[in-house]
């Protein structure tokens, strides 16, 4: 049951703290508590979506050399208990979201609708599948601001969108390179992609993410003059991630990059420290 929830992927929900940090409310107890509850809420909601996705994919997963070991595909967890778990997680997420306000509840509902649409339809349509994954990250970023609540920067939202597109497309490329000629069996939508087109999409989204972050930094430079020092970390992180996708195939599971690559961990730590110093002590 615990593996079915995919707790390693809860790291994605850390994006809900971005608004808290950049709004300079990290050390405001009430804001930190609300952001933490929002994080828990999205962990519940995302886990419910993973359970539904595994229920939908179970027949196909049984034909995959690695995914056949997933709890539902392997038969470790029966379909009915898994469905009841998904319903319970969704109910808990919505109850907690209601406590955080109507705007945040709306964001959670949109997230659930999009993720379920992805599970049943969207993931089988090339390009749309990556856009839906990216939309999930954008909703997280906006939901983090709605939970506190604070206004958000349009440049920050755009940066999140392009960064998420970069991650989603990198995941598809890693899957395609790993599966080879059997790509269509591993994930049907991969048959509609080619390594060349994905490489072009990845390069475009990576450049857009870097440019929009630079524009965000420029927009707030007068208030946070030292925030520009985070740009080298962002550049290194993007390039390092792409290198790992091409050489070690880690992009198939983005969380593995965070947990396994030491230079990337150092880059993330450096970015966090410099950003905090620039925002709170600059």
mmCIF file of C-alpha atoms in Angstrom:
data_model
loop_
_atom_site.group_PDB
_atom_site.id
_atom_site.type_symbol
_atom_site.label_atom_id
_atom_site.label_comp_id
_atom_site.label_asym_id
_atom_site.label_seq_id
_atom_site.Cartn_x
_atom_site.Cartn_y
_atom_site.Cartn_z
ATOM 1 C CA UNK A 1 0.000 0.000 0.000
ATOM 2 C CA UNK A 2 2.821 2.400 0.856
ATOM 3 C CA UNK A 3 4.597 1.736 -2.457
ATOM 4 C CA UNK A 4 1.302 2.359 -4.221
ATOM 5 C CA UNK A 5 1.316 5.930 -2.857
ATOM 6 C CA UNK A 6 4.761 6.600 -4.455
ATOM 7 C CA UNK A 7 6.127 8.648 -1.523
ATOM 8 C CA UNK A 8 9.386 9.373 -3.380
ATOM 9 C CA UNK A 9 7.387 11.513 -5.787
ATOM 10 C CA UNK A 10 6.096 13.713 -3.003
ATOM 11 C CA UNK A 11 9.277 15.742 -3.553
ATOM 12 C CA UNK A 12 7.433 17.354 -6.487
ATOM 13 C CA UNK A 13 5.010 18.918 -4.016
ATOM 14 C CA UNK A 14 7.840 20.886 -2.407
ATOM 15 C CA UNK A 15 7.032 23.425 -5.125
ATOM 16 C CA UNK A 16 4.144 24.537 -2.910
ATOM 17 C CA UNK A 17 6.698 26.179 -0.612
ATOM 18 C CA UNK A 18 8.095 28.357 -3.435
ATOM 19 C CA UNK A 19 5.537 31.137 -2.944
ATOM 20 C CA UNK A 20 6.162 31.050 0.814
ATOM 21 C CA UNK A 21 9.896 31.545 0.298
ATOM 22 C CA UNK A 22 9.741 34.185 -2.421
ATOM 23 C CA UNK A 23 7.029 36.144 -0.598
ATOM 24 C CA UNK A 24 9.405 36.422 2.396
ATOM 25 C CA UNK A 25 7.021 34.578 4.697
ATOM 26 C CA UNK A 26 9.165 31.554 5.454
ATOM 27 C CA UNK A 27 9.556 32.604 9.088
ATOM 28 C CA UNK A 28 5.925 33.645 9.567
ATOM 29 C CA UNK A 29 4.418 30.784 11.633
ATOM 30 C CA UNK A 30 0.858 31.006 10.292
ATOM 31 C CA UNK A 31 1.998 31.168 6.664
ATOM 32 C CA UNK A 32 4.439 28.286 7.168
ATOM 33 C CA UNK A 33 1.683 26.174 8.752
ATOM 34 C CA UNK A 34 -0.716 26.864 5.879
ATOM 35 C CA UNK A 35 1.951 26.036 3.300
ATOM 36 C CA UNK A 36 2.755 22.809 5.160
ATOM 37 C CA UNK A 37 -0.911 21.806 5.192
ATOM 38 C CA UNK A 38 -1.089 22.596 1.472
ATOM 39 C CA UNK A 39 1.916 20.308 0.934
ATOM 40 C CA UNK A 40 0.188 17.475 2.827
ATOM 41 C CA UNK A 41 -2.985 18.090 0.840
ATOM 42 C CA UNK A 42 -1.188 17.741 -2.491
ATOM 43 C CA UNK A 43 0.628 14.635 -1.275
ATOM 44 C CA UNK A 44 -2.774 13.066 -0.612
ATOM 45 C CA UNK A 45 -4.184 14.290 -3.936
ATOM 46 C CA UNK A 46 -1.176 13.210 -5.998
ATOM 47 C CA UNK A 47 -1.087 9.780 -4.350
ATOM 48 C CA UNK A 48 -4.765 9.286 -5.169
ATOM 49 C CA UNK A 49 -3.945 10.159 -8.787
ATOM 50 C CA UNK A 50 -1.064 7.643 -8.824
ATOM 51 C CA UNK A 51 -3.382 4.906 -7.552
ATOM 52 C CA UNK A 52 -5.951 5.663 -10.262
ATOM 53 C CA UNK A 53 -3.204 5.753 -12.883
ATOM 54 C CA UNK A 54 -1.920 2.349 -11.758
ATOM 55 C CA UNK A 55 -5.446 0.936 -11.889
ATOM 56 C CA UNK A 56 -5.838 2.150 -15.476
ATOM 57 C CA UNK A 57 -2.360 0.977 -16.525
ATOM 58 C CA UNK A 58 -2.319 -2.398 -14.760
ATOM 59 C CA UNK A 59 -2.911 -4.569 -17.894
ATOM 60 C CA UNK A 60 -0.165 -2.736 -19.810
ATOM 61 C CA UNK A 61 2.192 -2.657 -16.824
ATOM 62 C CA UNK A 62 2.159 -6.450 -16.654
ATOM 63 C CA UNK A 63 3.904 -6.503 -20.048
ATOM 64 C CA UNK A 64 6.646 -4.101 -18.903
ATOM 65 C CA UNK A 65 9.862 -5.597 -17.421
ATOM 66 C CA UNK A 66 9.964 -3.084 -14.544
ATOM 67 C CA UNK A 67 6.416 -1.763 -14.154
ATOM 68 C CA UNK A 68 5.035 -5.289 -13.783
ATOM 69 C CA UNK A 69 6.383 -5.143 -10.200
ATOM 70 C CA UNK A 70 4.013 -2.311 -9.287
ATOM 71 C CA UNK A 71 1.620 -3.349 -6.488
ATOM 72 C CA UNK A 72 -1.558 -3.548 -8.598
ATOM 73 C CA UNK A 73 0.057 -5.007 -11.726
ATOM 74 C CA UNK A 74 1.817 -7.690 -9.672
ATOM 75 C CA UNK A 75 -1.358 -8.581 -7.766
ATOM 76 C CA UNK A 76 0.019 -7.569 -4.354
ATOM 77 C CA UNK A 77 -2.854 -5.104 -4.019
ATOM 78 C CA UNK A 78 -6.303 -6.035 -5.366
ATOM 79 C CA UNK A 79 -8.255 -3.572 -7.491
ATOM 80 C CA UNK A 80 -11.106 -2.950 -5.046
ATOM 81 C CA UNK A 81 -8.924 -2.035 -2.034
ATOM 82 C CA UNK A 82 -6.846 0.166 -4.331
ATOM 83 C CA UNK A 83 -9.970 1.939 -5.568
ATOM 84 C CA UNK A 84 -11.177 2.443 -1.986
ATOM 85 C CA UNK A 85 -7.753 3.851 -1.102
ATOM 86 C CA UNK A 86 -7.946 6.327 -3.994
ATOM 87 C CA UNK A 87 -11.408 7.481 -2.902
ATOM 88 C CA UNK A 88 -10.258 7.881 0.704
ATOM 89 C CA UNK A 89 -7.169 9.868 -0.292
ATOM 90 C CA UNK A 90 -9.245 12.130 -2.529
ATOM 91 C CA UNK A 91 -11.803 12.752 0.223
ATOM 92 C CA UNK A 92 -9.048 13.581 2.727
ATOM 93 C CA UNK A 93 -7.359 15.943 0.257
ATOM 94 C CA UNK A 94 -10.606 17.789 -0.475
ATOM 95 C CA UNK A 95 -11.469 18.077 3.214
ATOM 96 C CA UNK A 96 -8.075 19.581 4.001
ATOM 97 C CA UNK A 97 -8.266 21.864 0.963
ATOM 98 C CA UNK A 98 -11.642 23.166 2.120
ATOM 99 C CA UNK A 99 -10.057 24.212 5.406
ATOM 100 C CA UNK A 100 -7.479 26.258 3.481
ATOM 101 C CA UNK A 101 -10.049 28.297 1.558
ATOM 102 C CA UNK A 102 -12.189 28.237 -1.572
ATOM 103 C CA UNK A 103 -9.415 29.411 -3.899
ATOM 104 C CA UNK A 104 -7.044 26.654 -2.784
ATOM 105 C CA UNK A 105 -9.855 24.086 -2.993
ATOM 106 C CA UNK A 106 -10.448 25.183 -6.576
ATOM 107 C CA UNK A 107 -6.775 24.609 -7.387
ATOM 108 C CA UNK A 108 -6.913 21.100 -5.912
ATOM 109 C CA UNK A 109 -10.060 20.273 -7.892
ATOM 110 C CA UNK A 110 -8.451 21.484 -11.119
ATOM 111 C CA UNK A 111 -5.368 19.412 -10.327
ATOM 112 C CA UNK A 112 -7.437 16.260 -9.745
ATOM 113 C CA UNK A 113 -9.460 16.764 -12.935
ATOM 114 C CA UNK A 114 -6.312 17.283 -15.008
ATOM 115 C CA UNK A 115 -4.468 14.303 -13.531
ATOM 116 C CA UNK A 116 -7.414 11.959 -14.066
ATOM 117 C CA UNK A 117 -7.868 13.267 -17.604
ATOM 118 C CA UNK A 118 -4.176 12.523 -18.114
ATOM 119 C CA UNK A 119 -4.577 8.963 -16.790
ATOM 120 C CA UNK A 120 -7.542 8.109 -19.022
ATOM 121 C CA UNK A 121 -6.917 10.159 -22.178
ATOM 122 C CA UNK A 122 -4.123 12.729 -22.158
ATOM 123 C CA UNK A 123 -1.134 10.447 -21.728
ATOM 124 C CA UNK A 124 -1.940 8.777 -25.049
ATOM 125 C CA UNK A 125 -1.678 12.027 -27.058
ATOM 126 C CA UNK A 126 1.837 13.169 -27.940
ATOM 127 C CA UNK A 127 2.820 16.641 -26.695
ATOM 128 C CA UNK A 128 -0.462 16.992 -24.790
ATOM 129 C CA UNK A 129 0.853 14.412 -22.330
ATOM 130 C CA UNK A 130 3.871 16.586 -21.509
ATOM 131 C CA UNK A 131 1.751 19.739 -21.362
ATOM 132 C CA UNK A 132 -0.601 18.141 -18.824
ATOM 133 C CA UNK A 133 2.318 17.071 -16.636
ATOM 134 C CA UNK A 134 3.678 20.622 -16.810
ATOM 135 C CA UNK A 135 0.251 22.023 -15.933
ATOM 136 C CA UNK A 136 0.324 19.948 -12.756
ATOM 137 C CA UNK A 137 3.478 21.732 -11.648
ATOM 138 C CA UNK A 138 2.051 25.147 -12.491
ATOM 139 C CA UNK A 139 -1.032 24.368 -10.405
ATOM 140 C CA UNK A 140 1.234 23.421 -7.500
ATOM 141 C CA UNK A 141 3.099 26.718 -7.755
ATOM 142 C CA UNK A 142 -0.104 28.778 -7.906
ATOM 143 C CA UNK A 143 -1.761 26.696 -5.167
ATOM 144 C CA UNK A 144 1.157 27.446 -2.864
ATOM 145 C CA UNK A 145 0.447 31.151 -3.278
ATOM 146 C CA UNK A 146 -3.311 30.671 -2.832
ATOM 147 C CA UNK A 147 -2.818 28.742 0.406
ATOM 148 C CA UNK A 148 -0.961 31.523 2.235
ATOM 149 C CA UNK A 149 -2.385 33.665 0.438
ATOM 150 C CA UNK A 150 0.026 35.959 -1.442
ATOM 151 C CA UNK A 151 0.161 37.319 -5.010
ATOM 152 C CA UNK A 152 2.408 35.537 -7.488
ATOM 153 C CA UNK A 153 4.646 36.764 -10.283
ATOM 154 C CA UNK A 154 3.663 35.986 -13.884
ATOM 155 C CA UNK A 155 7.343 35.449 -14.711
ATOM 156 C CA UNK A 156 7.625 32.913 -11.902
ATOM 157 C CA UNK A 157 4.600 30.996 -13.199
ATOM 158 C CA UNK A 158 6.007 30.999 -16.742
ATOM 159 C CA UNK A 159 9.368 29.802 -15.466
ATOM 160 C CA UNK A 160 7.622 26.971 -13.620
ATOM 161 C CA UNK A 161 5.720 26.042 -16.786
ATOM 162 C CA UNK A 162 8.816 25.821 -18.983
ATOM 163 C CA UNK A 163 10.857 24.058 -16.316
ATOM 164 C CA UNK A 164 8.095 21.477 -15.900
ATOM 165 C CA UNK A 165 7.896 21.025 -19.678
ATOM 166 C CA UNK A 166 11.654 20.468 -19.706
ATOM 167 C CA UNK A 167 11.335 17.768 -17.031
ATOM 168 C CA UNK A 168 8.359 16.064 -18.708
ATOM 169 C CA UNK A 169 9.994 16.008 -22.148
ATOM 170 C CA UNK A 170 13.283 14.813 -20.659
ATOM 171 C CA UNK A 171 11.367 11.967 -19.040
ATOM 172 C CA UNK A 172 9.889 10.991 -22.404
ATOM 173 C CA UNK A 173 13.312 11.085 -24.064
ATOM 174 C CA UNK A 174 14.861 8.939 -21.328
ATOM 175 C CA UNK A 175 12.019 6.433 -21.689
ATOM 176 C CA UNK A 176 12.388 6.409 -25.469
ATOM 177 C CA UNK A 177 16.155 5.893 -25.363
ATOM 178 C CA UNK A 178 15.827 3.121 -22.811
ATOM 179 C CA UNK A 179 12.981 1.248 -24.505
ATOM 180 C CA UNK A 180 14.416 1.422 -28.024
ATOM 181 C CA UNK A 181 12.289 -0.386 -30.604
ATOM 182 C CA UNK A 182 9.903 -1.595 -27.896
ATOM 183 C CA UNK A 183 9.022 1.993 -26.898
ATOM 184 C CA UNK A 184 5.411 1.652 -28.025
ATOM 185 C CA UNK A 185 4.910 -1.302 -25.706
ATOM 186 C CA UNK A 186 6.419 0.476 -22.704
ATOM 187 C CA UNK A 187 4.281 3.588 -23.224
ATOM 188 C CA UNK A 188 2.125 3.817 -26.398
ATOM 189 C CA UNK A 189 2.590 7.574 -26.808
ATOM 190 C CA UNK A 190 6.350 7.054 -27.227
ATOM 191 C CA UNK A 191 5.677 5.605 -30.680
ATOM 192 C CA UNK A 192 4.652 9.122 -31.781
ATOM 193 C CA UNK A 193 7.932 10.698 -30.648
ATOM 194 C CA UNK A 194 11.407 10.570 -32.145
ATOM 195 C CA UNK A 195 14.715 11.275 -30.350
ATOM 196 C CA UNK A 196 15.321 14.238 -32.654
ATOM 197 C CA UNK A 197 11.999 15.981 -32.055
ATOM 198 C CA UNK A 198 12.240 15.439 -28.315
ATOM 199 C CA UNK A 199 15.775 16.852 -28.285
ATOM 200 C CA UNK A 200 14.488 19.979 -30.061
ATOM 201 C CA UNK A 201 11.541 20.335 -27.666
ATOM 202 C CA UNK A 202 13.839 19.876 -24.654
ATOM 203 C CA UNK A 203 16.315 22.485 -25.875
ATOM 204 C CA UNK A 204 13.482 24.967 -26.467
ATOM 205 C CA UNK A 205 11.863 24.452 -23.065
ATOM 206 C CA UNK A 206 15.243 24.561 -21.285
ATOM 207 C CA UNK A 207 16.129 27.874 -22.944
ATOM 208 C CA UNK A 208 12.671 29.280 -22.164
ATOM 209 C CA UNK A 209 12.951 28.233 -18.498
ATOM 210 C CA UNK A 210 16.347 29.904 -18.163
ATOM 211 C CA UNK A 211 15.221 33.088 -19.930
ATOM 212 C CA UNK A 212 11.982 33.451 -17.957
ATOM 213 C CA UNK A 213 13.827 32.923 -14.664
ATOM 214 C CA UNK A 214 16.351 35.574 -15.709
ATOM 215 C CA UNK A 215 13.480 37.938 -16.525
ATOM 216 C CA UNK A 216 11.899 37.209 -13.138
ATOM 217 C CA UNK A 217 15.199 38.016 -11.417
ATOM 218 C CA UNK A 218 15.498 41.210 -13.462
ATOM 219 C CA UNK A 219 11.954 42.229 -12.472
ATOM 220 C CA UNK A 220 12.776 42.004 -8.755
ATOM 221 C CA UNK A 221 16.438 43.007 -8.954
ATOM 222 C CA UNK A 222 15.873 46.421 -7.410
ATOM 223 C CA UNK A 223 14.336 44.813 -4.326
ATOM 224 C CA UNK A 224 16.661 41.771 -4.221
ATOM 225 C CA UNK A 225 19.971 42.862 -5.779
ATOM 226 C CA UNK A 226 21.768 39.627 -4.871
ATOM 227 C CA UNK A 227 19.176 37.280 -6.356
ATOM 228 C CA UNK A 228 21.051 37.383 -9.659
ATOM 229 C CA UNK A 229 23.707 35.187 -8.028
ATOM 230 C CA UNK A 230 21.260 32.268 -8.271
ATOM 231 C CA UNK A 231 21.426 32.312 -12.091
ATOM 232 C CA UNK A 232 24.638 30.218 -12.335
ATOM 233 C CA UNK A 233 23.028 27.546 -10.138
ATOM 234 C CA UNK A 234 19.916 27.455 -12.351
ATOM 235 C CA UNK A 235 22.061 27.201 -15.475
ATOM 236 C CA UNK A 236 24.237 24.429 -14.030
ATOM 237 C CA UNK A 237 21.189 22.535 -12.737
ATOM 238 C CA UNK A 238 19.431 22.554 -16.113
ATOM 239 C CA UNK A 239 22.536 21.538 -18.040
ATOM 240 C CA UNK A 240 23.497 18.904 -15.489
ATOM 241 C CA UNK A 241 20.023 17.383 -15.585
ATOM 242 C CA UNK A 242 20.095 17.167 -19.368
ATOM 243 C CA UNK A 243 23.549 15.563 -19.233
ATOM 244 C CA UNK A 244 22.241 12.906 -16.832
ATOM 245 C CA UNK A 245 19.297 12.208 -19.135
ATOM 246 C CA UNK A 246 21.625 11.617 -22.081
ATOM 247 C CA UNK A 247 24.407 9.716 -20.313
ATOM 248 C CA UNK A 248 22.758 7.877 -17.425
ATOM 249 C CA UNK A 249 19.063 7.782 -18.310
ATOM 250 C CA UNK A 250 18.027 9.228 -14.948
ATOM 251 C CA UNK A 251 15.374 11.500 -16.445
ATOM 252 C CA UNK A 252 12.899 8.599 -16.565
ATOM 253 C CA UNK A 253 12.494 9.077 -12.807
ATOM 254 C CA UNK A 254 13.204 12.745 -12.061
ATOM 255 C CA UNK A 255 13.298 12.125 -8.315
ATOM 256 C CA UNK A 256 16.301 9.821 -8.827
ATOM 257 C CA UNK A 257 18.376 12.809 -9.941
ATOM 258 C CA UNK A 258 17.657 14.527 -6.632
ATOM 259 C CA UNK A 259 18.447 11.450 -4.542
ATOM 260 C CA UNK A 260 21.380 9.977 -6.487
ATOM 261 C CA UNK A 261 23.493 12.676 -8.177
ATOM 262 C CA UNK A 262 25.837 14.483 -5.776
ATOM 263 C CA UNK A 263 26.707 17.483 -8.027
ATOM 264 C CA UNK A 264 23.003 18.114 -8.593
ATOM 265 C CA UNK A 265 22.375 17.929 -4.833
ATOM 266 C CA UNK A 266 25.170 20.448 -4.243
ATOM 267 C CA UNK A 267 23.672 22.709 -6.918
ATOM 268 C CA UNK A 268 20.222 22.581 -5.310
ATOM 269 C CA UNK A 269 21.691 23.293 -1.885
ATOM 270 C CA UNK A 270 23.711 26.202 -3.237
ATOM 271 C CA UNK A 271 20.694 27.660 -4.996
ATOM 272 C CA UNK A 272 18.584 27.384 -1.840
ATOM 273 C CA UNK A 273 21.223 29.017 0.370
ATOM 274 C CA UNK A 274 21.950 31.872 -2.043
ATOM 275 C CA UNK A 275 18.245 32.488 -2.700
ATOM 276 C CA UNK A 276 17.454 32.563 1.011
ATOM 277 C CA UNK A 277 20.360 34.910 1.682
ATOM 278 C CA UNK A 278 19.301 37.217 -1.149
ATOM 279 C CA UNK A 279 15.640 37.272 -0.140
ATOM 280 C CA UNK A 280 15.981 37.508 3.642
ATOM 281 C CA UNK A 281 19.401 38.981 4.358
ATOM 282 C CA UNK A 282 20.356 40.799 1.159
#
